[in-house]
Coordinates of C-alpha atoms in Angstrom, one line a residue:
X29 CA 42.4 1.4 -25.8
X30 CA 43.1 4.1 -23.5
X31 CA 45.5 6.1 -25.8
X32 CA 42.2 5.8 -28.4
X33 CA 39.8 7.5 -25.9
X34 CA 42.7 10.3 -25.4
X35 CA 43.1 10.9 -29.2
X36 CA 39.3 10.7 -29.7
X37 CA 39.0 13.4 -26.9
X38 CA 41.4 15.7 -28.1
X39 CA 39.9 15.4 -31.7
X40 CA 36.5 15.9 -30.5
X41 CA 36.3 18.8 -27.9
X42 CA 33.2 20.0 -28.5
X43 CA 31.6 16.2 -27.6
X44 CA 34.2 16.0 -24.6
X45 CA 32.5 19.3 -23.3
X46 CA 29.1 18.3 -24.0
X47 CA 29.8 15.3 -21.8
X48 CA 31.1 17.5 -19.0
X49 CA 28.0 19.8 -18.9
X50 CA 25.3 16.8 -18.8
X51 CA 27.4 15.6 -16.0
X52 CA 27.2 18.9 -14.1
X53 CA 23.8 19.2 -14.6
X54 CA 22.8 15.5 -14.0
X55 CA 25.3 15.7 -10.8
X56 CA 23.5 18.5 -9.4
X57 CA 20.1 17.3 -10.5
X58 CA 21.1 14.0 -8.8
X59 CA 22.0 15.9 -5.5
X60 CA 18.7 17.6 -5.2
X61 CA 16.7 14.8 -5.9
X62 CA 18.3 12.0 -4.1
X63 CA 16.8 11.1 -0.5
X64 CA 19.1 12.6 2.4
X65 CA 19.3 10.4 5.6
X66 CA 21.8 9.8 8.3
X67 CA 21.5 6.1 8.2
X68 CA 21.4 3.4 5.7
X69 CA 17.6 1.3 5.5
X70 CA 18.8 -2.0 5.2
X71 CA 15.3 -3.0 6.5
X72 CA 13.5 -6.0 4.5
X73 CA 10.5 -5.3 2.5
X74 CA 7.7 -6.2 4.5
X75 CA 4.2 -5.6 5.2
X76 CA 2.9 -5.4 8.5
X77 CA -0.5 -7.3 10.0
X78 CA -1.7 -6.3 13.0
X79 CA -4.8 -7.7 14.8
X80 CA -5.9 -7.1 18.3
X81 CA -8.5 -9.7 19.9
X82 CA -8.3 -8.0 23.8
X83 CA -8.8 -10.8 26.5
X84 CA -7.2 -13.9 24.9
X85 CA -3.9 -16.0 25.9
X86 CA -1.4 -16.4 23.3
X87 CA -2.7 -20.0 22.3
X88 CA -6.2 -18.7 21.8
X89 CA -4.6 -15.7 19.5
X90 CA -1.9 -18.8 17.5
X91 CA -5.2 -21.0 16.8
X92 CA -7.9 -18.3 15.6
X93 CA -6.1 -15.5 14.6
X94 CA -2.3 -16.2 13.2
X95 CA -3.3 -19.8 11.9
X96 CA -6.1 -18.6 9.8
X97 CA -4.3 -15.7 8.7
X98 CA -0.9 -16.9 8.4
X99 CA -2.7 -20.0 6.1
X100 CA -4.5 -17.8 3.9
X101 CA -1.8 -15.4 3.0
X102 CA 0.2 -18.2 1.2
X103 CA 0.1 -17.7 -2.2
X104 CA 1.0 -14.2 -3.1
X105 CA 3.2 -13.2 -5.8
X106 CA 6.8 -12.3 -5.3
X107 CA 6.9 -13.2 -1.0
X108 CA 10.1 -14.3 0.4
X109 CA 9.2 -15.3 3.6
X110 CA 6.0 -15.0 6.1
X111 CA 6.6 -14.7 10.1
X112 CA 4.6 -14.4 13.1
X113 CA 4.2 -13.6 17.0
X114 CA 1.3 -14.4 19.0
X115 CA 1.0 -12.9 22.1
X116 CA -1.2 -11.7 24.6
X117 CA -4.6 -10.3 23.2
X118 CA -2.4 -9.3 20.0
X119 CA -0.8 -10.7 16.8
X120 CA 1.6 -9.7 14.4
X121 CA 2.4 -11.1 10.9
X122 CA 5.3 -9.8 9.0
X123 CA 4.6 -10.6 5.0
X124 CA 8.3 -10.5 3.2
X125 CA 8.5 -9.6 -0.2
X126 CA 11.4 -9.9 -2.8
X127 CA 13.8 -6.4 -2.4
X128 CA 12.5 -5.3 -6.0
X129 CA 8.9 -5.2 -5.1
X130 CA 7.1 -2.1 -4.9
X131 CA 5.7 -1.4 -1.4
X132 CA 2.4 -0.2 -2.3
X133 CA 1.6 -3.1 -4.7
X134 CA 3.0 -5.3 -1.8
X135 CA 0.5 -3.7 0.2
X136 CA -2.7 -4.0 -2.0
X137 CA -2.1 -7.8 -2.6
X138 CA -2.0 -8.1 1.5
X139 CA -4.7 -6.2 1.8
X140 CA -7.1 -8.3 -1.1
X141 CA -6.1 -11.3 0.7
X142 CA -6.9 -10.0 4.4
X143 CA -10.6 -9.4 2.6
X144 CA -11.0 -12.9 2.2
X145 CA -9.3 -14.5 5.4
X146 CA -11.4 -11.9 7.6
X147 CA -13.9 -14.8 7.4
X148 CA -12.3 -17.2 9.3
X149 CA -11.6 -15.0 12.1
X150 CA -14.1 -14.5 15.2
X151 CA -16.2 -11.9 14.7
X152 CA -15.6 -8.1 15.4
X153 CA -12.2 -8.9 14.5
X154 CA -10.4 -7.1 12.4
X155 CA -6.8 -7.2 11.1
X156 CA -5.1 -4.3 10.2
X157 CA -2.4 -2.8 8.5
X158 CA 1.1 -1.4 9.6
X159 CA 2.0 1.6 8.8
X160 CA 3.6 2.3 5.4
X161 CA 7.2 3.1 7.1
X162 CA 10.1 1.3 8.2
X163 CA 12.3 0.5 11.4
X164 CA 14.4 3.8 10.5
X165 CA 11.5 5.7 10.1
X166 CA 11.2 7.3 13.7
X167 CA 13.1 10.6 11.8
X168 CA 11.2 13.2 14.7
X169 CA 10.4 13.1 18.4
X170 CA 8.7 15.7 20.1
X171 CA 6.9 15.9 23.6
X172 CA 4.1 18.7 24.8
X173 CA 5.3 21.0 27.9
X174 CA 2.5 22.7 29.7
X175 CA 2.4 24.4 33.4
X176 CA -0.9 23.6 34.8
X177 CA -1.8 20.9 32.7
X178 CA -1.6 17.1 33.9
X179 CA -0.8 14.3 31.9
X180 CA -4.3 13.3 30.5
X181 CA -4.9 16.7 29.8
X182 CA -1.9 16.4 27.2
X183 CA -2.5 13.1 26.0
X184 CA -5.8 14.2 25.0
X185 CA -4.4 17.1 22.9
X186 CA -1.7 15.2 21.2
X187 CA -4.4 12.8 20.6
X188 CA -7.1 15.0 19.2
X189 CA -5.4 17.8 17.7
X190 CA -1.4 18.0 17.5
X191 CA -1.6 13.9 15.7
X192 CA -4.6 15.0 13.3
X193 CA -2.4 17.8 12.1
X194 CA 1.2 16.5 11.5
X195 CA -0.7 13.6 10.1
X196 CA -1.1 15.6 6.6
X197 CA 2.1 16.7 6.7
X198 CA 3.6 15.6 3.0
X199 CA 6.0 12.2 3.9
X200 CA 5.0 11.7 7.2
X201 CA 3.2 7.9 7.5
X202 CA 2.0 8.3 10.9
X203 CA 2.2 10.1 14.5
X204 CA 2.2 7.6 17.2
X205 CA 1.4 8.8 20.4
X206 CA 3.5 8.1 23.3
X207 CA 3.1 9.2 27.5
X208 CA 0.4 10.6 29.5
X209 CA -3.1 8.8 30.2
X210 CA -6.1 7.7 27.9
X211 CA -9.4 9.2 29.1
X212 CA -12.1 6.4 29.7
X213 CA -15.5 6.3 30.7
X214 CA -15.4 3.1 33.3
X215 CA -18.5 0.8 34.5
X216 CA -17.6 -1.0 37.5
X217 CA -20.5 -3.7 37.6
X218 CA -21.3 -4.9 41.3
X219 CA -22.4 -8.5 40.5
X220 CA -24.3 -8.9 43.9
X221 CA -26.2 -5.9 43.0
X222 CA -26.7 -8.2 39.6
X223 CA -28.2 -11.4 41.4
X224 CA -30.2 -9.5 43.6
X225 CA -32.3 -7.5 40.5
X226 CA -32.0 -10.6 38.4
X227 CA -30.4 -8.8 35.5
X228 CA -27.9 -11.0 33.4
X229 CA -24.8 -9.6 32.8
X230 CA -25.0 -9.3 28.7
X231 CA -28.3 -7.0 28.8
X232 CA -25.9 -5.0 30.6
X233 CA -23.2 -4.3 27.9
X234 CA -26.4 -4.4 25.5
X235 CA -27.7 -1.5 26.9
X236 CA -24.8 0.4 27.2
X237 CA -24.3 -0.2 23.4
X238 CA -27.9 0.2 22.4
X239 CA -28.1 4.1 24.4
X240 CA -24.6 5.0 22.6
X241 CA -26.0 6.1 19.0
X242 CA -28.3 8.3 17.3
X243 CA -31.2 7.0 15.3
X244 CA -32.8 8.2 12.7
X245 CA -36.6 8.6 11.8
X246 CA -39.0 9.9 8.9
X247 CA -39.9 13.4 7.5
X248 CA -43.4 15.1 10.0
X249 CA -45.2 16.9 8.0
X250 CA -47.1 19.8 9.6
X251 CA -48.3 23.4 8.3
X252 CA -47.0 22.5 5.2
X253 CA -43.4 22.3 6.2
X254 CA -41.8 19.3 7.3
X255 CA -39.4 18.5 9.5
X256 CA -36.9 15.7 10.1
X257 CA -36.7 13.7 13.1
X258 CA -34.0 12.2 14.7
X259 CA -33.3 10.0 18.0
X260 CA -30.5 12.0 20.4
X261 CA -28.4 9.4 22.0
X262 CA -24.9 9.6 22.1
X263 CA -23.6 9.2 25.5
X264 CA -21.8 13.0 26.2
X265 CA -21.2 12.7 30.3
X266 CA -21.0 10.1 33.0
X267 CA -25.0 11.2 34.0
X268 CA -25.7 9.8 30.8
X269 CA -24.3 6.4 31.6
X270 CA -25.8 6.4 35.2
X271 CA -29.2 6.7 33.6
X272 CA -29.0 3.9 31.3
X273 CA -32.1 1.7 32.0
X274 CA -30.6 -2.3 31.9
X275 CA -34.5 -3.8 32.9
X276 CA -37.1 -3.4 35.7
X277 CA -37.0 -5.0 39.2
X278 CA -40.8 -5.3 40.5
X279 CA -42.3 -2.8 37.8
X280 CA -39.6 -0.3 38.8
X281 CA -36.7 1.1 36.3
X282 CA -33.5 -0.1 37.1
X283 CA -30.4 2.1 36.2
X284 CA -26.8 1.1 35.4
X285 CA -26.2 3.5 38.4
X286 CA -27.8 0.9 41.0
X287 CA -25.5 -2.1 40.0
X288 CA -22.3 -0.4 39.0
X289 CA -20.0 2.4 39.9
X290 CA -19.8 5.0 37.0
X291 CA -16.0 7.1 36.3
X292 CA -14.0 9.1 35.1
X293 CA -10.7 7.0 34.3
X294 CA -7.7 5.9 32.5
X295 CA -6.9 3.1 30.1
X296 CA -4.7 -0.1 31.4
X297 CA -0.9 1.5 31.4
X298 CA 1.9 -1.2 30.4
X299 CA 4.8 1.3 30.6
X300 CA 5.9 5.0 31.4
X301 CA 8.0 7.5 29.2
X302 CA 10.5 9.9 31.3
X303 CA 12.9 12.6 29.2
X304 CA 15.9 13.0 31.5
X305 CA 14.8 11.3 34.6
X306 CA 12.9 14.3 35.4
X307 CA 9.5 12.7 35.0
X308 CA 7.0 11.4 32.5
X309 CA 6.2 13.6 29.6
X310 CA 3.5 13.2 26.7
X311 CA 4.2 13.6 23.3
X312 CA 4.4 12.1 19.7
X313 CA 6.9 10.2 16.7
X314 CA 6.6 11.4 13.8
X315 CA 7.3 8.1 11.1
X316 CA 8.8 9.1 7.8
X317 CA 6.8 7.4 4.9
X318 CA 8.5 4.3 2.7
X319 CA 11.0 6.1 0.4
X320 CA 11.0 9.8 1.5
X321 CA 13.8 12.0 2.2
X322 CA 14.1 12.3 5.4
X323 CA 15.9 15.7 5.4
X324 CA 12.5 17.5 3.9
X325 CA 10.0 15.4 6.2
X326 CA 11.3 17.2 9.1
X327 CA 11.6 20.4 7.9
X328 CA 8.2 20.0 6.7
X329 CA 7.1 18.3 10.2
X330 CA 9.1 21.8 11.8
X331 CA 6.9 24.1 9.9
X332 CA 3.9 22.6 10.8
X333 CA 4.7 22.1 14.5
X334 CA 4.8 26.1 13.9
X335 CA 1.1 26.5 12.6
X336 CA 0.4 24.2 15.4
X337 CA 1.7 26.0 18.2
X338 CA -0.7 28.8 17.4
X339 CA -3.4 26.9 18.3
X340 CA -2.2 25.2 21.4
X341 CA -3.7 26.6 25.2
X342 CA -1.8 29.0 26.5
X343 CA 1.5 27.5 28.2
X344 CA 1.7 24.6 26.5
X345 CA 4.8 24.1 23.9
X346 CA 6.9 22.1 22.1
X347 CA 9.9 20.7 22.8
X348 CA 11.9 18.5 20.5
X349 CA 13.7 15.2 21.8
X350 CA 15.2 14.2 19.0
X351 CA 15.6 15.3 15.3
X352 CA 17.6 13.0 13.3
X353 CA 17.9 16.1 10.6
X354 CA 21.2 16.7 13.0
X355 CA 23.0 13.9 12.3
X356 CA 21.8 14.3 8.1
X357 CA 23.5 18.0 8.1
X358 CA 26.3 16.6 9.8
X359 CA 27.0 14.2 7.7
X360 CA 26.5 16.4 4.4
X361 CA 29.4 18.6 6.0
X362 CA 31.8 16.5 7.1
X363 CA 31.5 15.6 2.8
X364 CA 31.9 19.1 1.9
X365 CA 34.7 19.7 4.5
X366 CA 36.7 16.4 3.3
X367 CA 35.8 17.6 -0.5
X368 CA 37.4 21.5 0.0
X369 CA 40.5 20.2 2.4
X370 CA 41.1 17.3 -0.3
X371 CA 40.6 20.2 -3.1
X372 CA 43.3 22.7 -1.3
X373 CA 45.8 19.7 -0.6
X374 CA 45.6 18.5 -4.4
X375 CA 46.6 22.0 -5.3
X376 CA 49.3 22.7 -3.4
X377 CA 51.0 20.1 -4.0
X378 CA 50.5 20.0 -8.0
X379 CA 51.5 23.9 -7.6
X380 CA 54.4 23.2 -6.0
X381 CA 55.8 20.1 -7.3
X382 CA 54.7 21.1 -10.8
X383 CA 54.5 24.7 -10.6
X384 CA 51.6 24.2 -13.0
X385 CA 48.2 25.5 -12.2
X386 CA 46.8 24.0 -14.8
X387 CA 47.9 20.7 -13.9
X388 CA 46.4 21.7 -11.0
X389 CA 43.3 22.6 -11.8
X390 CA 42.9 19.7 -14.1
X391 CA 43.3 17.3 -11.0
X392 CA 40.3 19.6 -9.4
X393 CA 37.9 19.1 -12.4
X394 CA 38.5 15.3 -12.0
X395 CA 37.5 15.4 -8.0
X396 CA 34.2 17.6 -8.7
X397 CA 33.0 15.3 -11.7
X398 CA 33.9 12.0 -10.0
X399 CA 31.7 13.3 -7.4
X400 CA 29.0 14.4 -9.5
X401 CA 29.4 11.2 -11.5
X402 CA 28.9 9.4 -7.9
X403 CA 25.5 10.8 -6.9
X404 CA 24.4 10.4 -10.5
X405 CA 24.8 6.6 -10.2
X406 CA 23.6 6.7 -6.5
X407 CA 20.4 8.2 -8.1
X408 CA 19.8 5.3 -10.8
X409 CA 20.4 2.7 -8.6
X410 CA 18.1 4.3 -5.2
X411 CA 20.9 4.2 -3.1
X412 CA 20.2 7.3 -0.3
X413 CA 22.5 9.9 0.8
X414 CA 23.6 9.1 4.4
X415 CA 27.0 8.1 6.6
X416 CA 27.9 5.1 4.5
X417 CA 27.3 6.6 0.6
X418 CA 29.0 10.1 1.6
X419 CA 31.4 8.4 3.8
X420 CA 32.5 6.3 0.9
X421 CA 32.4 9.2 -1.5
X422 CA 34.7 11.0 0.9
X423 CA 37.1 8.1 1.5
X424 CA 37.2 7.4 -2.6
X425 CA 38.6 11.2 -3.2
X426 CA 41.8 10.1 -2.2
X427 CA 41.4 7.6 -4.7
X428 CA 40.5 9.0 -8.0
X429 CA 43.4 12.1 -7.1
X430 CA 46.3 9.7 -7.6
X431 CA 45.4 8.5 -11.6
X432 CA 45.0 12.7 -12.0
X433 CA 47.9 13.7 -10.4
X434 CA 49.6 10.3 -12.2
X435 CA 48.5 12.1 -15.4
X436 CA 49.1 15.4 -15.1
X437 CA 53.0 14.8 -13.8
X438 CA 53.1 12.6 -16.7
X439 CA 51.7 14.8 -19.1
X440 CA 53.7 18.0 -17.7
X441 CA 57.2 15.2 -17.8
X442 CA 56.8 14.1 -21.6
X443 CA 56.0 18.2 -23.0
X444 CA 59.2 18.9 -21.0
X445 CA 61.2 16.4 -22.5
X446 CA 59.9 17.0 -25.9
X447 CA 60.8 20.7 -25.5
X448 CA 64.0 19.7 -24.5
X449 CA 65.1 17.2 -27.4
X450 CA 63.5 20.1 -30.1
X451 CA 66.0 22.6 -28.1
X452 CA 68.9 19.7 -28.6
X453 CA 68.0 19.1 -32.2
X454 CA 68.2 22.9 -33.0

C-alpha cells in the first residue's frame, strides 16, 4: 500500500504539490483562527440559574424557590444532569447539557422554561441567568489606584463607569465587581417612635416607595400652546427621604425623619479583597465570553482600559493583577522555541551523518507540515490552542522526525547502492 502512495506521488507531482500548498494555507489559516488560551476548558456545558429571595433560611429558599424551579425545568431537550444549592437568601441551579449542544440554544430553552416556572415562585422574585462564560473565564483582573480617593469613592466608579465600558468590549461576557463599599441610602426606623404616632410599619416602606418615582400627567393647554406636565419625585439626597410624609399624628404631618434615623451608608460586607497584604483595593474581572479566544479578549480589554483611563479623575489608574495573556504567549514560545531547536538538531545531524542537505531539508518539510496538518485538525474538531494541544504538538516532533530521517537514510542507502552495482556491472 505504501510503495503505491510513493509511486502515485512521484507520478503525479503536480497533485503532490497542490496538496502541500492547501496545507500551508489551511495550516496558517487554522493558526489564525483557532482560539489561544493557556489552559484547557474541560468545564461541562451548563447553564447557570441564579435567584436571590434576601431574608430567607435555606429551607425556605429549598421549598419555594429550588423545588419549583428545579421541578419545572425537567423536560428539556438534550440535559444531562440538573443540580442545585440552597442557601441563605440565594439559590443556584446548574442545568447540564449534552457536550455537543450549543450554548446559546441551551440558554434560550432555560430561559422559555424560567418564563413559565416564574409563576410558582413568591412574588417579586425573579430568577436570573448566569453569565454566558465559564469557570476559566476570569482571563483579566484589574484594580483602580487613586490617592485621595477612599474605597466607596472607587467602587462607585468601577461601578458606574469603568464596568459599563469594558462591558462592550467584543468577547467580554461580563465585569464583576470586586472591593470597596456599596453606597446606600439607610432608614433606621425607631419602633417606639412607631407605637407612639400609631403608624404601622408597612405604610412606612409604602411611602418610601410611593415618593421614589416620577408620575406623569396630561397636556395644559393655555395661549394656544400646551404644555406637558409631569410629577418630580425621584428621591436625589437624604433631605428628600427625611421629608417623606408616612401619616398624620393629631392633624399634624409626620415625616420619616421623626421615627427613623436617615444615612449615608454601605451595603452588608461578607468579605474583603487585599493585593499583597498591603490593604484592600477595588477593582473588576473581566469574564471572557463562551468560545472566544482568550488571547484577543484581552488585548481588546487593554485597549479599552486605555480609552478609559482618559476619562478617569485625576490620580486614579489602573493597575493590572493578573493577565492570563502571559501565560498564552508563553506557551506559544516555548512551541516555536521546541519547533526551531528540533528544526536545527534534525539538520545537523542529517548533514552530518548523510552529508545530504536535501535529505535534510526533506526531514524539515515533514516537521513544518505535520505541524500545520496538527492545527488544521485542532481547528475541525474545536480543540483550543493552550499548554496541553502545543505541549503535545511539541512532544510529537520528536516523533514524526524518526519515520523522515528513517526515510531519507533509507532512500540516500538504496541510490548508493544502486550507483554502486551500475559502477560493478560496468
Amino acid at each position: 500500500m505504501i510503495e503505491k502512495i510513493v509511486s502515485w506521488s512521484i507520478r503525479n507531482r503536480f497533485f503532490v504539490w497542490l496538496g502541500i500548498i492547501l496545507v500551508v494555507v489551511g495550516g496558517f489559516y487554522s493558526i489564525k483562527e483557532t482560539p489561544v488560551d493557556a489552559l484547557p476548558d474541560l468545564s461541562e456545558n451548563q447553564v447557570i440559574i441564579y435567584t436571590e429571595y434576601m431574608g430567607r433560611n435555606p429551607k425556605i429558599m429549598e421549598d419555594q424557590i429550588t423545588y419549583p424551579l428545579v421541578s419545572n425545568l425537567q423536560g428539556i431537550p438534550k440535559i444531562n444532569s440538573i443540580r442545585a444549592a440552597s442557601m441563605f437568601g440565594m439559590s443556584f441551579i446548574f442545568v447540564v447539557f449534552e457536550d455537543d449542544v450549543d450554548v446559546y440554544w441551551a440558554r434560550t430553552r432555560v430561559l422559555e422554561r424560567l418564563n413559565y416556572a416564574q409563576r410558582f415562585l413568591p412574588q417579586g422574585v425573579t430568577p436570573t441567568l448566569g453569565p454566558d462564560g465559564t469557570g476559566l473565564g476570569h482571563v483579566f483582573w484589574y484594580t483602580l489606584e487613586g490617592d485621595g480617593y477612599n474605597l466607596g469613592e472607587l467602587r462607585a466608579l468601577q461601578d458606574w463607569y469603568v464596568k459599563f465600558a469594558l462591558q462592550n468590549v467584543e468577547g467580554v461576557s461580563e465585569v464583576a465587581s470586586f472591593g470597596g463599599f456599596q453606597k446606600q441610602y439607610q432608614v433606621t426606623i425607631d419602633p417606639h417612635k412607631l407605637v407612639y404616632y400609631g403608624v404601622p410599619l408597612m405604610d412606612v416602606t409604602r411611602a418610601v416607595a410611593a415618593n421614589n418615582r416620577d408620575v406623569g400627567g396630561s397636556l395644559y393647554e393655555m395661549n394656544a400652546t400646551s404644555y406637558l406636565v409631569r410629577g418630580l419625585g425621584y428621591i436625589a439626597s437624604l433631605e428628600d427621604i427625611k421629608e417623606i410624609s408616612i401619616g398624620t399624628y393629631k392633624s399634624i404631618p409626620i415625616r420619616l425623619s421623626d421615627v427613623a434615623d436617615v444615612q449615608m451608608g454601605t451595603d452588608l460586607r461578607l468579605g474583603i479583597t487585599e493585593e499583597n497584604g498591603e490593604g484592600e483595593v477595588v477593582g473588576g474581572i473581566v469574564v471572557m465570553r463562551f468560545g472566544e479566544n482568550a488571547k484577543d479578549v484581552i488585548e481588546r480589554a487593554k485597549v479599552k482600559m486605555e480609552e478609559v483611563a482618559r476619562g478617569l479623575p485625576a490620580g486614579v489608574k489602573f493597575k493590572t493583577a493578573y493577565d492570563r495573556s502571559d501565560l498564552i504567549l508563553a506557551s506559544i514560545n516555548t512551541l516555536t522555541e521546541a519547533l526551531w531547536q528540533m528544526i536545527l538538531i534534525v539538520s545537523i545531524v542529517v548533514i552530518l551523518f548523510l552529508f545530504s542537505f536535501r535529505s535534510g531539508m526533506v526531514a524539515i518539510v515533514c516537521i513544518l507540515l505535520s505541524v500545520l496538518i496538527g492545527f488544521i485538525l485542532m481547528r475541525l474538531f474545536g480543540v483550543t490552542s493552550n499548554i496541553m494541544s502545543l505541549g503535545g504538538i511539541a512532544l510529537a516532533i520528536g516523533d514524526v522526525v524518526d519515520p523522515a530521517i528513517v526515510m531519507a537514510e533509507n532512500a540516500y542507502r538504496s541510490l548508493t547502492k544502486r550507483v554502486l552495482n551500475n559502477e560493478i556491472d560496468g
